[in-house]
XYZ file of C-alpha atoms in Angstrom:
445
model
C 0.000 0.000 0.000
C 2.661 2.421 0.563
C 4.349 1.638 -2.457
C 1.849 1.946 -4.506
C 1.124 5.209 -2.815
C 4.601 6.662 -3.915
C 3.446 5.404 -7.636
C -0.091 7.426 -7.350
C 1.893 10.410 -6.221
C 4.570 10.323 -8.858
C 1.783 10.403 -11.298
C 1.176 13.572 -10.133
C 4.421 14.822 -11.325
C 3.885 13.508 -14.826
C 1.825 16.434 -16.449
C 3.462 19.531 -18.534
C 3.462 22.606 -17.038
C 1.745 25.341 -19.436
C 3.180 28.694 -17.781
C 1.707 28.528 -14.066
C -0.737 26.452 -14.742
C -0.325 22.608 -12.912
C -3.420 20.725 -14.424
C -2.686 18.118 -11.900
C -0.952 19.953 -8.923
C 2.387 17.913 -7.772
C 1.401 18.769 -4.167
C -1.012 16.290 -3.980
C 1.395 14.213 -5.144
C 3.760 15.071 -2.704
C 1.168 14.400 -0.144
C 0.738 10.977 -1.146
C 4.347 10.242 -1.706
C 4.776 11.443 2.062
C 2.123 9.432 3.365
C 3.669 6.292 1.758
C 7.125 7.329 3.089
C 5.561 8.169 6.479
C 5.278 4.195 7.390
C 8.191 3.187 5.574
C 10.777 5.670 6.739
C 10.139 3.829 10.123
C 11.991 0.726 9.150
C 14.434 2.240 6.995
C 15.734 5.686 8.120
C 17.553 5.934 4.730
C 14.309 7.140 3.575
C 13.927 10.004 5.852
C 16.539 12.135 4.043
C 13.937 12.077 1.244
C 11.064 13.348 2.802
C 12.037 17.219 3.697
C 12.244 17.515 -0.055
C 9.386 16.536 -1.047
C 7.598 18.428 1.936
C 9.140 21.665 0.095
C 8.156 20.494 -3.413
C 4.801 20.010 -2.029
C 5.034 23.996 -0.433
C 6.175 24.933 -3.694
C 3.684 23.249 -6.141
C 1.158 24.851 -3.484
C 2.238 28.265 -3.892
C 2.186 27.990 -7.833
C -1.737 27.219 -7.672
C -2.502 29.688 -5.097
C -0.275 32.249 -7.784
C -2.283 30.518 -10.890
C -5.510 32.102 -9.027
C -4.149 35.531 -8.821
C -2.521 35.225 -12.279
C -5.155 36.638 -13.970
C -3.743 40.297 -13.562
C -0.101 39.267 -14.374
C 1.000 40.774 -17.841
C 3.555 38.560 -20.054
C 6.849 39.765 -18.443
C 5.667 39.033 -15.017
C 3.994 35.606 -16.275
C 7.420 34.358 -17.482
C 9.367 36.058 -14.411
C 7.074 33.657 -12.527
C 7.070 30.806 -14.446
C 10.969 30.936 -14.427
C 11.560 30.933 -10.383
C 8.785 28.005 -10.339
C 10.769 25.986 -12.666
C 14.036 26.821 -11.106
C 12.827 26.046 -7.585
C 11.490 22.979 -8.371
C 13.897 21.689 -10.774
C 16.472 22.183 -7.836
C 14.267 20.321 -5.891
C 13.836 17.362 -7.889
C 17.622 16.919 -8.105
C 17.635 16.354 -4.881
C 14.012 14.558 -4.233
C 14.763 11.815 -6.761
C 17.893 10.723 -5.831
C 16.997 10.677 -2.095
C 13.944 8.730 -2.736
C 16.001 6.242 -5.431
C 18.587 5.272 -2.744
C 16.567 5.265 0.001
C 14.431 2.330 -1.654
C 17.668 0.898 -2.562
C 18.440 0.343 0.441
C 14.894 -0.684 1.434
C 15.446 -3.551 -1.098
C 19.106 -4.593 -0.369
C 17.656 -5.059 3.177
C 14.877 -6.901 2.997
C 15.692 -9.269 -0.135
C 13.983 -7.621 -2.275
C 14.496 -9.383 -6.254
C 14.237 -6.481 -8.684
C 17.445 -5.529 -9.783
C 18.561 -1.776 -9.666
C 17.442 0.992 -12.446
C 19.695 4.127 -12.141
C 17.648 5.671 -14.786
C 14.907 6.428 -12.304
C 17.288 8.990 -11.134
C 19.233 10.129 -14.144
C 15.929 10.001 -16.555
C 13.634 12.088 -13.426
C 16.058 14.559 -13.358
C 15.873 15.146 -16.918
C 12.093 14.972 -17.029
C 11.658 17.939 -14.504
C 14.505 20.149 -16.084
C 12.971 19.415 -19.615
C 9.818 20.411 -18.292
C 10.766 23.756 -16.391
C 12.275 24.696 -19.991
C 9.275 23.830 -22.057
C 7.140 25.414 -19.714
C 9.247 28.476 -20.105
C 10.367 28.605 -24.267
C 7.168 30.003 -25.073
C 6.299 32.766 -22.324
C 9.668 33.907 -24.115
C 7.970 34.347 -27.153
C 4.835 35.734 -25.726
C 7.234 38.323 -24.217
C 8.629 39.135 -27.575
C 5.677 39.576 -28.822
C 4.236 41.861 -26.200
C 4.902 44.613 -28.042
C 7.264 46.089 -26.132
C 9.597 47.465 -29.003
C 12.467 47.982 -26.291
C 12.704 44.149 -25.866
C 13.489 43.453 -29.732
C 17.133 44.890 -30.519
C 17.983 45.954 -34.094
C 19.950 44.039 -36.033
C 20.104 40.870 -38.225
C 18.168 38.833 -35.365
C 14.740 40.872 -35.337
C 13.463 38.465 -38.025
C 14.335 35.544 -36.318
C 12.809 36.906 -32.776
C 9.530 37.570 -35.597
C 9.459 34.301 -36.362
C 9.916 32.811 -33.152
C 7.088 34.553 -31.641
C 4.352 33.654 -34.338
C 5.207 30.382 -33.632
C 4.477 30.205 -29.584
C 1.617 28.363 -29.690
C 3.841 25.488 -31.783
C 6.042 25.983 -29.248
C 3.625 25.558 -26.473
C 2.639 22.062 -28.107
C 6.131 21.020 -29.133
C 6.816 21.204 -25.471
C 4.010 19.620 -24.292
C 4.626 16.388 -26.364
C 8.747 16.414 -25.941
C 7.571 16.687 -21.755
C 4.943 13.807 -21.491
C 7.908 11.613 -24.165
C 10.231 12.072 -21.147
C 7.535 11.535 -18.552
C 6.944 8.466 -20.213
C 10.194 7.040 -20.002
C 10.620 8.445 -16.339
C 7.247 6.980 -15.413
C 8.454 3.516 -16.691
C 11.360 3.535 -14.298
C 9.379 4.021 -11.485
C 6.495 1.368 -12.245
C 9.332 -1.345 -12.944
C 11.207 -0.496 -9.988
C 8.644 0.415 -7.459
C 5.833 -1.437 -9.137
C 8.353 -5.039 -8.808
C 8.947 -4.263 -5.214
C 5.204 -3.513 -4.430
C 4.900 -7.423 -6.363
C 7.551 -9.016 -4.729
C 5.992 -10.787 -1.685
C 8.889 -12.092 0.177
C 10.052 -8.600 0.288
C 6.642 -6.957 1.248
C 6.251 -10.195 4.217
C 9.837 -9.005 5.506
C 8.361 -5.551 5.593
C 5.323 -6.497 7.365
C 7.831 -8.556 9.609
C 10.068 -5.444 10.027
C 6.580 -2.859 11.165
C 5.311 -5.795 13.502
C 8.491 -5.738 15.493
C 8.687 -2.213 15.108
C 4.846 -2.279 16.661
C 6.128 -4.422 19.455
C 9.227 -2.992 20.532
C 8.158 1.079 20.047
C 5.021 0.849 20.675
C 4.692 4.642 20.395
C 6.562 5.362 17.400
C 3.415 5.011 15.053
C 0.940 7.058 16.945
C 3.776 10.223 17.165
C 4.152 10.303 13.851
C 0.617 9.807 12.356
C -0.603 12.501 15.496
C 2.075 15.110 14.753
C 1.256 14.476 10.720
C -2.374 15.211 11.317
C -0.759 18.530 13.434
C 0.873 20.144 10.252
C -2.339 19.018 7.892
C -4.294 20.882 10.314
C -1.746 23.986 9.973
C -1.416 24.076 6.454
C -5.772 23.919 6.207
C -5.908 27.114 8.206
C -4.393 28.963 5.403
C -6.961 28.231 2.753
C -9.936 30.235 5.213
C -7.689 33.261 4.579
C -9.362 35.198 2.157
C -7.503 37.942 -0.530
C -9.909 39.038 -2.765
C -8.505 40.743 -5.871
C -10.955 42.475 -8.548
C -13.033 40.381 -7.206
C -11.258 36.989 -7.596
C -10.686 35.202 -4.184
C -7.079 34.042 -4.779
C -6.870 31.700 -1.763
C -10.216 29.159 -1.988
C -11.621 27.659 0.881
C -12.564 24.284 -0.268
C -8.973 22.527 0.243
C -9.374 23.799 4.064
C -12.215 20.906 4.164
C -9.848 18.513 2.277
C -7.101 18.912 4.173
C -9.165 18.685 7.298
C -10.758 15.320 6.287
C -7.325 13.973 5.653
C -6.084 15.145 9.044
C -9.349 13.506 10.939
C -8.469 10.389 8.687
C -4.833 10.191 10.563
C -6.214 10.648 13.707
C -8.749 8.093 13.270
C -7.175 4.903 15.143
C -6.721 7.229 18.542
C -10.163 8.341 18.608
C -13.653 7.969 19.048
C -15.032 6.122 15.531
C -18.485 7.417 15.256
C -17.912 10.904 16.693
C -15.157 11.203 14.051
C -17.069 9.975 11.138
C -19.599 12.121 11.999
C -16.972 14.927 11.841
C -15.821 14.078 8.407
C -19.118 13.732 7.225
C -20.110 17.685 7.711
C -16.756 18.663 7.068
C -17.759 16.788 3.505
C -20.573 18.386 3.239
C -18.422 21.923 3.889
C -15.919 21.277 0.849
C -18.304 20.293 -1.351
C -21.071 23.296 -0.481
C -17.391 25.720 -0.432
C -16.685 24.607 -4.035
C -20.217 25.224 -5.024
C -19.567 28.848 -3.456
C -16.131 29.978 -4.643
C -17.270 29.282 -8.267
C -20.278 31.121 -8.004
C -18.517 33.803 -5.770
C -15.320 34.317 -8.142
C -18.336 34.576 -11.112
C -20.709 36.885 -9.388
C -18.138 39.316 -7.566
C -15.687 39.043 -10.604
C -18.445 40.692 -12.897
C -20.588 43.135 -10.168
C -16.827 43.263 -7.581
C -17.440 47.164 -8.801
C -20.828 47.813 -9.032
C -22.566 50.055 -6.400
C -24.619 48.564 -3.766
C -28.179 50.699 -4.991
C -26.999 49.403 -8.422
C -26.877 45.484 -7.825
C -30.018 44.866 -5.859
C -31.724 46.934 -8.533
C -30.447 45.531 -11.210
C -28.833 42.039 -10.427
C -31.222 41.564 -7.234
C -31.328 37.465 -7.871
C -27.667 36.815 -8.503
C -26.829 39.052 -5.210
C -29.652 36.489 -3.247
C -27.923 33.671 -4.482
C -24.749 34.764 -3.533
C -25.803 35.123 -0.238
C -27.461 31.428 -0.176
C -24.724 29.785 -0.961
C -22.657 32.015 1.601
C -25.428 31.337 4.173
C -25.491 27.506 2.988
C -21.526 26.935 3.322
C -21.358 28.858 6.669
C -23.570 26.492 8.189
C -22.197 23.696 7.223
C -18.692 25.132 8.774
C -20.463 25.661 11.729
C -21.668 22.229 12.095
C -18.391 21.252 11.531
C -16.847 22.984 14.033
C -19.185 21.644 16.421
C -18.746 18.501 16.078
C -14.669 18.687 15.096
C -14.477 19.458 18.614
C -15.391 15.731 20.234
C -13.030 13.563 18.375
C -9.733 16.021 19.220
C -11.142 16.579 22.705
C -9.907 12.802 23.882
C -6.449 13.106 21.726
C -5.804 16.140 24.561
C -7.005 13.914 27.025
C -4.803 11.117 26.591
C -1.714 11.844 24.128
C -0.265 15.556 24.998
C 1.006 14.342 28.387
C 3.046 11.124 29.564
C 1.579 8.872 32.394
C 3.370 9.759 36.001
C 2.809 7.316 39.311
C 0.445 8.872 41.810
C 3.342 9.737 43.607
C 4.788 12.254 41.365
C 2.447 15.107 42.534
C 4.104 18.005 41.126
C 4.168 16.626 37.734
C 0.927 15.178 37.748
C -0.659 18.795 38.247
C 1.364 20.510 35.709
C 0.180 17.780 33.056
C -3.381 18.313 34.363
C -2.675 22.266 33.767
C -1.003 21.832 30.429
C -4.476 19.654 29.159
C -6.954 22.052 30.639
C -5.280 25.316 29.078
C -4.797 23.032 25.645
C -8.617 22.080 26.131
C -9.211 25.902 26.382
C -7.510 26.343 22.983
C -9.046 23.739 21.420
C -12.610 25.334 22.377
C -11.234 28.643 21.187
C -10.377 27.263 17.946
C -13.638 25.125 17.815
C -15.649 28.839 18.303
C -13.169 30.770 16.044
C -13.959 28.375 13.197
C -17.670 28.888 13.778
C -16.975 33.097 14.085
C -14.814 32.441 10.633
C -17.987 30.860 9.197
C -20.162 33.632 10.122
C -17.818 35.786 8.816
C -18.120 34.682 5.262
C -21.701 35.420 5.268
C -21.728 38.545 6.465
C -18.896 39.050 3.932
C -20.804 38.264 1.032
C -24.061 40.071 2.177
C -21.873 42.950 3.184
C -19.268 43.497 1.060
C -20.972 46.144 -1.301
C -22.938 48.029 1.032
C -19.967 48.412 3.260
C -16.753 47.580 1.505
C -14.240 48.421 4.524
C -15.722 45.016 6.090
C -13.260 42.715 3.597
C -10.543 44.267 6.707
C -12.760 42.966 9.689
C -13.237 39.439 7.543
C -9.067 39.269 6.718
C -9.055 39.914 10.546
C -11.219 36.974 11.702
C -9.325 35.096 9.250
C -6.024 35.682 10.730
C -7.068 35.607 14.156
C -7.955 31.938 13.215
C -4.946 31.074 11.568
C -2.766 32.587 14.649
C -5.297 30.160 17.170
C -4.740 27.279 14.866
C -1.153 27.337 14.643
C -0.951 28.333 18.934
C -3.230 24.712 18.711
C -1.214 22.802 16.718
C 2.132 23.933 18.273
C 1.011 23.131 21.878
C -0.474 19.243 20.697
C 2.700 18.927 18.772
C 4.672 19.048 22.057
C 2.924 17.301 24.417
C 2.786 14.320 21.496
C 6.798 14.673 21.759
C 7.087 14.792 25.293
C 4.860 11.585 25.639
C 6.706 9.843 22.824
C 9.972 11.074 23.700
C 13.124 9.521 21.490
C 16.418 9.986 21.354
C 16.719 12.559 18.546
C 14.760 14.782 20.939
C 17.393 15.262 23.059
């Protein structure tokens, strides 16, 4: 399963990049590719050196959707300005990603028996696939530039025909790299299934695996729940950014819908330390958010993007319907957030209870009270941040409904937002560590 994970998430990877645009955003597949390192890396530390680099490929692949949003304003020179330090970041990234992961799993095989022989192409061919598509993402916003019209960027001389030339061709250009990418993702992609995809089929190797987590189980009993509770910790952090809103002519460049993705995902990790129902319950409403906060940013980004300028006397008179439906869905998506702060807060009540705090004999008074202290004042946050997500829902209704008739409220609604973010992250800090203390090891020290 982890295996097969990594596959999934290199998949990810595969598409061209067409400027800023990431049809299939890599962090997602970094996400999976993490998850399926997050077991593994137990039993073979080799692995860990891989996974900071793919946690910054995933910030980075993040950061070029949340810029594809707001790209809309971006003229050609500051399109390919943006497009190069993408392709440069990540390029240098995958350099070091790939070959990390390759010898990692290397050594994963050479110690467990695994059959399939090695295939240094994975690395050499991967690191050729993400360079060659950084360049052909970036060839034609070159001509695009050229052809801005910008007569200072075209020199005099015996090249001006050839610049001509190569800038009535960009759209060539754009498919020519588009094809000559998914030819090297090909062959990249074929490295991985036949090297991953043989270990994934080899089953003495996977039963010496299972072998290797059992004793793991047995002999750190703790290991497991630290890692999938202080993974859960970070998902949580990185949601609260998507319920800060930036609205520009009318566009809201950071949507709220991943915030119930990434807080499924985190409720998912958290799942074998907690209550069942109440946390299927959770995940159920905070389904219900995403899909309702989808339905919302679409019709949001539509309606504000076309009235974002329109006086308030102006809309309801004229556009009185689309300004009533905008509110609905506001009014729809809010309660649904609402619910699902409510009932976030019972499944992450008992991981305060029992995992932020180490167990002390009866005679260790001192210590005993400052765990109990430490719980109560995390419970205290934890309600905070259960009521600040409800105030943040709120918030988004009355920022919708409000917004034209008074227009300095988008500061009170950033406010909220940020006040939420700042509570989430004092949250997430605090549960990350008690998990530590109660799970101490030795690299703690």
């Amino acid at each position: 399963m982890d295996l097969m994970l990594i596959i999934v998430g290199m998949a990810f990877m595969l598409n061209p990049m067409i400027a800023i645009l990431d049809i299939f955003p890599d962090f997602i597949g970094c996400i999976l590719i993490l998850i399926g390192l997050n077991r593994i890396s137990s039993i073979s530390p080799e692995l860990d050196d891989a996974r900071p680099y793919f946690r910054y490929m995933m910030y980075a692949s993040l950061a070029r959707t949340l810029i594809f949003f707001a790209s809309g304003t971006f003229d050609d020179v500051m399109r390919l300005s943006v497009t190069l330090i993408f392709g440069v970041i990540e390029f240098g990234l995958a350099v070091m990603a790939i070959p990390a992961l390759y010898d990692g799993l290397a050594y994963l095989n050479i110690r467990h028996g695994g059959k399939p022989k090695e295939i240094p192409e994975f690395k050499t061919v991967g690191i050729i696939f993400f360079a060659a598509r950084g360049i052909f993402a970036i060839i034609p916003q070159l001509g695009s530039v050229m052809n801005s019209g910008d007569d200072e960027l075209i020199t005099p001389g015996s090249g001006d025909q050839l610049l001509n030339d190569w800038t009535e061709y960009s759209d060539i250009l754009t498919l020519v790299g588009i094809i000559l990418t998914l030819i090297f993702a090909a062959f990249w992609y074929t490295a991985v299934i036949s090297y991953i995809g043989r270990l994934s089929r080899d089953e003495q190797f996977i039963a010496s695996l299972k072998d290797a987590y059992k004793y793991k189980r047995e002999t750190e009993p703790g290991y497991f729940i630290r890692k999938r509770l202080l993974t859960s910790f970070v998902i949580m952090s990185v949601a609260s950014f998507f319920l800060i809103d930036l609205i520009g002519d009318g566009v809201n460049c950071i949507p709220d819908f991943p915030f119930g993705i990434f807080m499924i995902v985190a409720l998912w990790v958290i799942s074998p330390y907690t209550d069942k129902t109440k946390i299927k319950k959770a995940m159920i409403f905070g389904s219900i958010y995403t899909f309702l906060s989808l339905i919302n940013f679409i019709y949001f980004n539509i309606f504000m993007k076309n009235r974002f300028f329109a006086s308030f006397d102006y809309l309801i008179t004229h556009y009185i319907f689309e300004y009533i439906a905008a509110v609905v869905t506001a009014l729809a998506e809010a309660v649904a957030l609402i619910l699902f702060a409510y009932h976030l807060f019972y499944p992450l009540l008992p991981i305060v209870e029992k995992q932020i705090t180490a167990d002390v004999p009866e005679e260790f008074v001192r210590t005993a009270k400052r765990n109990e202290k430490f719980v109560l004042g995390t419970i205290k946050i934890l309600k905070a941040y259960c009521i600040s997500l409800s105030v943040t829902g709120v918030s988004t209704l009355l920022f919708s409904a409000l917004l034209h008739p008074f227009p300095i409220y988008w500061m009170i609604h950033l406010a909220v937002n940020i006040v939420f973010f700042c509570i989430t992250m004092a949250l997430t800090t605090r549960l990350s560590i008690g998990v530590r203390k109660r799970y101490e090891r030795p690299e703690d020290i």
